[in-house]
Amino acid sequence: VQLQAFGGGLVQAGGSLRLSCAASGFTFDEYAIGWFRRAPGKEREGVSCIRSSDGSTDYSNSVKGRFTISRDNAKNTVYLQMNSLEPEDTAVYYCAAGMPYWVVADPFDPKLYSYWGQGTLVTVSS
């Protein structure tokens, strides 16, 4: 099982980035995929989640309206389009896969996810 997050980088405030999460080694279209982030000195925070069945999505209040999650099951990939980035978005971003019947209880509870990627760093300068 492998999840690889990439697409991070340095961007100015107000800019955009698109993160990708490429998966292999499990039945991708059966899993919900979540994005989490850990900012320096802060705890891990759930950012967004996309279900496997109907593609329904969840967003944390801090990113709602700015970030968009999507998935391409044919490519075993989930994307996180991040617009209007703010310095507060600076963090290492991780993707994770979890069975939907667990994740539905709380899409932003990291304990409900089975597989994790290695993270990609996003730095937003002011």
mmCIF file of N, CA and C in Angstrom, residues 5-65:
data_model
loop_
_atom_site.group_PDB
_atom_site.id
_atom_site.type_symbol
_atom_site.label_atom_id
_atom_site.label_comp_id
_atom_site.label_asym_id
_atom_site.label_seq_id
_atom_site.Cartn_x
_atom_site.Cartn_y
_atom_site.Cartn_z
ATOM 1 N N ALA A 5 1.862 11.908 -1.713
ATOM 2 C CA ALA A 5 1.374 13.274 -1.882
ATOM 3 C C ALA A 5 2.469 14.120 -2.508
ATOM 4 N N PHE A 6 2.106 14.918 -3.475
ATOM 5 C CA PHE A 6 3.081 15.810 -4.086
ATOM 6 C C PHE A 6 2.360 17.046 -4.617
ATOM 7 N N GLY A 7 3.168 18.024 -5.003
ATOM 8 C CA GLY A 7 2.609 19.259 -5.531
ATOM 9 C C GLY A 7 2.812 20.453 -4.620
ATOM 10 N N GLY A 8 3.389 20.241 -3.443
ATOM 11 C CA GLY A 8 3.642 21.360 -2.548
ATOM 12 C C GLY A 8 4.729 22.272 -3.080
ATOM 13 N N GLY A 9 4.903 23.381 -2.394
ATOM 14 C CA GLY A 9 5.911 24.338 -2.806
ATOM 15 C C GLY A 9 5.744 25.655 -2.096
ATOM 16 N N LEU A 10 6.457 26.652 -2.597
ATOM 17 C CA LEU A 10 6.402 28.004 -2.040
ATOM 18 C C LEU A 10 5.528 28.877 -2.934
ATOM 19 N N VAL A 11 4.580 29.559 -2.320
ATOM 20 C CA VAL A 11 3.674 30.418 -3.075
ATOM 21 C C VAL A 11 3.384 31.668 -2.251
ATOM 22 N N GLN A 12 3.111 32.755 -2.929
ATOM 23 C CA GLN A 12 2.755 33.989 -2.228
ATOM 24 C C GLN A 12 1.307 33.940 -1.780
ATOM 25 N N ALA A 13 1.018 34.693 -0.762
ATOM 26 C CA ALA A 13 -0.368 34.800 -0.286
ATOM 27 C C ALA A 13 -1.268 35.240 -1.433
ATOM 28 N N GLY A 14 -2.430 34.594 -1.506
ATOM 29 C CA GLY A 14 -3.352 34.868 -2.593
ATOM 30 C C GLY A 14 -3.176 33.955 -3.783
ATOM 31 N N GLY A 15 -2.096 33.198 -3.793
ATOM 32 C CA GLY A 15 -1.812 32.301 -4.900
ATOM 33 C C GLY A 15 -2.521 30.962 -4.762
ATOM 34 N N SER A 16 -2.189 30.057 -5.683
ATOM 35 C CA SER A 16 -2.843 28.753 -5.744
ATOM 36 C C SER A 16 -1.815 27.632 -5.898
ATOM 37 N N LEU A 17 -2.182 26.477 -5.421
ATOM 38 C CA LEU A 17 -1.424 25.246 -5.629
ATOM 39 C C LEU A 17 -2.416 24.114 -5.787
ATOM 40 N N ARG A 18 -1.995 23.073 -6.497
ATOM 41 C CA ARG A 18 -2.796 21.865 -6.560
ATOM 42 C C ARG A 18 -1.964 20.699 -6.068
ATOM 43 N N LEU A 19 -2.443 20.082 -5.014
ATOM 44 C CA LEU A 19 -1.795 18.891 -4.487
ATOM 45 C C LEU A 19 -2.419 17.655 -5.122
ATOM 46 N N SER A 20 -1.599 16.636 -5.284
ATOM 47 C CA SER A 20 -2.066 15.349 -5.786
ATOM 48 C C SER A 20 -1.706 14.265 -4.790
ATOM 49 N N CYS A 21 -2.547 13.259 -4.736
ATOM 50 C CA CYS A 21 -2.298 12.089 -3.896
ATOM 51 C C CYS A 21 -2.481 10.864 -4.777
ATOM 52 N N ALA A 22 -1.379 10.208 -5.086
ATOM 53 C CA ALA A 22 -1.414 9.019 -5.937
ATOM 54 C C ALA A 22 -1.375 7.777 -5.068
ATOM 55 N N ALA A 23 -2.279 6.851 -5.339
ATOM 56 C CA ALA A 23 -2.416 5.665 -4.497
ATOM 57 C C ALA A 23 -2.156 4.399 -5.287
ATOM 58 N N SER A 24 -1.688 3.389 -4.579
ATOM 59 C CA SER A 24 -1.485 2.075 -5.184
ATOM 60 C C SER A 24 -1.496 1.026 -4.086
ATOM 61 N N GLY A 25 -1.774 -0.207 -4.495
ATOM 62 C CA GLY A 25 -1.713 -1.318 -3.551
ATOM 63 C C GLY A 25 -2.996 -1.638 -2.814
ATOM 64 N N PHE A 26 -4.066 -0.926 -3.116
ATOM 65 C CA PHE A 26 -5.365 -1.245 -2.525
ATOM 66 C C PHE A 26 -6.448 -0.820 -3.511
ATOM 67 N N THR A 27 -7.667 -1.211 -3.217
ATOM 68 C CA THR A 27 -8.783 -0.919 -4.114
ATOM 69 C C THR A 27 -9.215 0.527 -3.891
ATOM 70 N N PHE A 28 -8.619 1.405 -4.637
ATOM 71 C CA PHE A 28 -8.729 2.846 -4.407
ATOM 72 C C PHE A 28 -10.167 3.318 -4.372
ATOM 73 N N ASP A 29 -10.979 2.846 -5.317
ATOM 74 C CA ASP A 29 -12.329 3.410 -5.418
ATOM 75 C C ASP A 29 -13.254 2.947 -4.298
ATOM 76 N N GLU A 30 -12.761 2.095 -3.394
ATOM 77 C CA GLU A 30 -13.566 1.694 -2.240
ATOM 78 C C GLU A 30 -13.284 2.547 -1.010
ATOM 79 N N TYR A 31 -12.285 3.409 -1.105
ATOM 80 C CA TYR A 31 -11.828 4.149 0.064
ATOM 81 C C TYR A 31 -12.175 5.628 -0.019
ATOM 82 N N ALA A 32 -12.489 6.187 1.135
ATOM 83 C CA ALA A 32 -12.541 7.636 1.262
ATOM 84 C C ALA A 32 -11.108 8.150 1.407
ATOM 85 N N ILE A 33 -10.861 9.323 0.851
ATOM 86 C CA ILE A 33 -9.535 9.920 0.928
ATOM 87 C C ILE A 33 -9.635 11.264 1.642
ATOM 88 N N GLY A 34 -8.788 11.453 2.610
ATOM 89 C CA GLY A 34 -8.767 12.708 3.350
ATOM 90 C C GLY A 34 -7.438 13.419 3.205
ATOM 91 N N TRP A 35 -7.486 14.720 3.320
ATOM 92 C CA TRP A 35 -6.276 15.542 3.388
ATOM 93 C C TRP A 35 -6.182 16.121 4.797
ATOM 94 N N PHE A 36 -5.007 16.022 5.364
ATOM 95 C CA PHE A 36 -4.721 16.580 6.673
ATOM 96 C C PHE A 36 -3.499 17.476 6.545
ATOM 97 N N ARG A 37 -3.296 18.312 7.537
ATOM 98 C CA ARG A 37 -2.095 19.128 7.527
ATOM 99 C C ARG A 37 -1.594 19.324 8.952
ATOM 100 N N ARG A 38 -0.291 19.536 9.044
ATOM 101 C CA ARG A 38 0.314 19.851 10.345
ATOM 102 C C ARG A 38 1.178 21.076 10.164
ATOM 103 N N ALA A 39 0.755 22.145 10.807
ATOM 104 C CA ALA A 39 1.534 23.382 10.768
ATOM 105 C C ALA A 39 2.581 23.352 11.875
ATOM 106 N N PRO A 40 3.647 24.116 11.733
ATOM 107 C CA PRO A 40 4.691 24.142 12.765
ATOM 108 C C PRO A 40 4.114 24.487 14.130
ATOM 109 N N GLY A 41 4.380 23.640 15.104
ATOM 110 C CA GLY A 41 3.942 23.893 16.458
ATOM 111 C C GLY A 41 2.472 23.628 16.718
ATOM 112 N N LYS A 42 1.786 23.050 15.739
ATOM 113 C CA LYS A 42 0.351 22.802 15.903
ATOM 114 C C LYS A 42 0.042 21.318 15.714
ATOM 115 N N GLU A 43 -1.129 20.926 16.143
ATOM 116 C CA GLU A 43 -1.547 19.547 15.962
ATOM 117 C C GLU A 43 -2.034 19.323 14.532
ATOM 118 N N ARG A 44 -2.060 18.055 14.168
ATOM 119 C CA ARG A 44 -2.579 17.684 12.857
ATOM 120 C C ARG A 44 -4.049 18.088 12.740
ATOM 121 N N GLU A 45 -4.402 18.604 11.580
ATOM 122 C CA GLU A 45 -5.750 19.149 11.363
ATOM 123 C C GLU A 45 -6.342 18.540 10.100
ATOM 124 N N GLY A 46 -7.580 18.095 10.181
ATOM 125 C CA GLY A 46 -8.278 17.624 8.998
ATOM 126 C C GLY A 46 -8.665 18.790 8.118
ATOM 127 N N VAL A 47 -8.444 18.659 6.815
ATOM 128 C CA VAL A 47 -8.696 19.744 5.874
ATOM 129 C C VAL A 47 -9.885 19.433 4.971
ATOM 130 N N SER A 48 -9.879 18.243 4.384
ATOM 131 C CA SER A 48 -10.937 17.898 3.443
ATOM 132 C C SER A 48 -10.995 16.386 3.297
ATOM 133 N N CYS A 49 -12.155 15.915 2.844
ATOM 134 C CA CYS A 49 -12.358 14.481 2.646
ATOM 135 C C CYS A 49 -13.294 14.289 1.464
ATOM 136 N N ILE A 50 -13.071 13.224 0.706
ATOM 137 C CA ILE A 50 -13.981 12.884 -0.383
ATOM 138 C C ILE A 50 -14.330 11.414 -0.270
ATOM 139 N N ARG A 51 -15.634 11.143 -0.358
ATOM 140 C CA ARG A 51 -16.115 9.769 -0.218
ATOM 141 C C ARG A 51 -15.818 8.960 -1.471
ATOM 142 N N SER A 52 -15.983 7.679 -1.331
ATOM 143 C CA SER A 52 -15.735 6.797 -2.455
ATOM 144 C C SER A 52 -16.997 6.519 -3.262
ATOM 145 N N SER A 53 -18.133 6.483 -2.587
ATOM 146 C CA SER A 53 -19.359 6.046 -3.254
ATOM 147 C C SER A 53 -19.959 7.139 -4.130
ATOM 148 N N ASP A 54 -20.325 8.229 -3.504
ATOM 149 C CA ASP A 54 -21.006 9.278 -4.259
ATOM 150 C C ASP A 54 -20.130 10.500 -4.497
ATOM 151 N N GLY A 55 -18.886 10.443 -4.038
ATOM 152 C CA GLY A 55 -17.984 11.571 -4.235
ATOM 153 C C GLY A 55 -18.321 12.781 -3.391
ATOM 154 N N SER A 56 -19.134 12.598 -2.361
ATOM 155 C CA SER A 56 -19.479 13.728 -1.499
ATOM 156 C C SER A 56 -18.228 14.192 -0.749
ATOM 157 N N THR A 57 -18.235 15.443 -0.367
ATOM 158 C CA THR A 57 -17.035 16.066 0.177
ATOM 159 C C THR A 57 -17.296 16.770 1.502
ATOM 160 N N ASP A 58 -16.244 16.948 2.256
ATOM 161 C CA ASP A 58 -16.273 17.720 3.497
ATOM 162 C C ASP A 58 -15.083 18.665 3.501
ATOM 163 N N TYR A 59 -15.277 19.809 4.116
ATOM 164 C CA TYR A 59 -14.196 20.785 4.248
ATOM 165 C C TYR A 59 -14.193 21.345 5.663
ATOM 166 N N SER A 60 -13.015 21.610 6.169
ATOM 167 C CA SER A 60 -12.942 22.300 7.440
ATOM 168 C C SER A 60 -13.344 23.760 7.232
ATOM 169 N N ASN A 61 -13.776 24.380 8.296
ATOM 170 C CA ASN A 61 -14.214 25.780 8.188
ATOM 171 C C ASN A 61 -13.067 26.683 7.721
ATOM 172 N N SER A 62 -11.850 26.307 8.059
ATOM 173 C CA SER A 62 -10.712 27.163 7.732
ATOM 174 C C SER A 62 -10.397 27.198 6.234
ATOM 175 N N VAL A 63 -10.876 26.202 5.477
ATOM 176 C CA VAL A 63 -10.556 26.160 4.047
ATOM 177 C C VAL A 63 -11.794 26.199 3.158
ATOM 178 N N LYS A 64 -12.956 26.126 3.757
ATOM 179 C CA LYS A 64 -14.190 26.087 2.975
ATOM 180 C C LYS A 64 -14.291 27.317 2.082
ATOM 181 N N GLY A 65 -14.610 27.078 0.821
ATOM 182 C CA GLY A 65 -14.716 28.177 -0.136
ATOM 183 C C GLY A 65 -13.423 28.500 -0.839
#
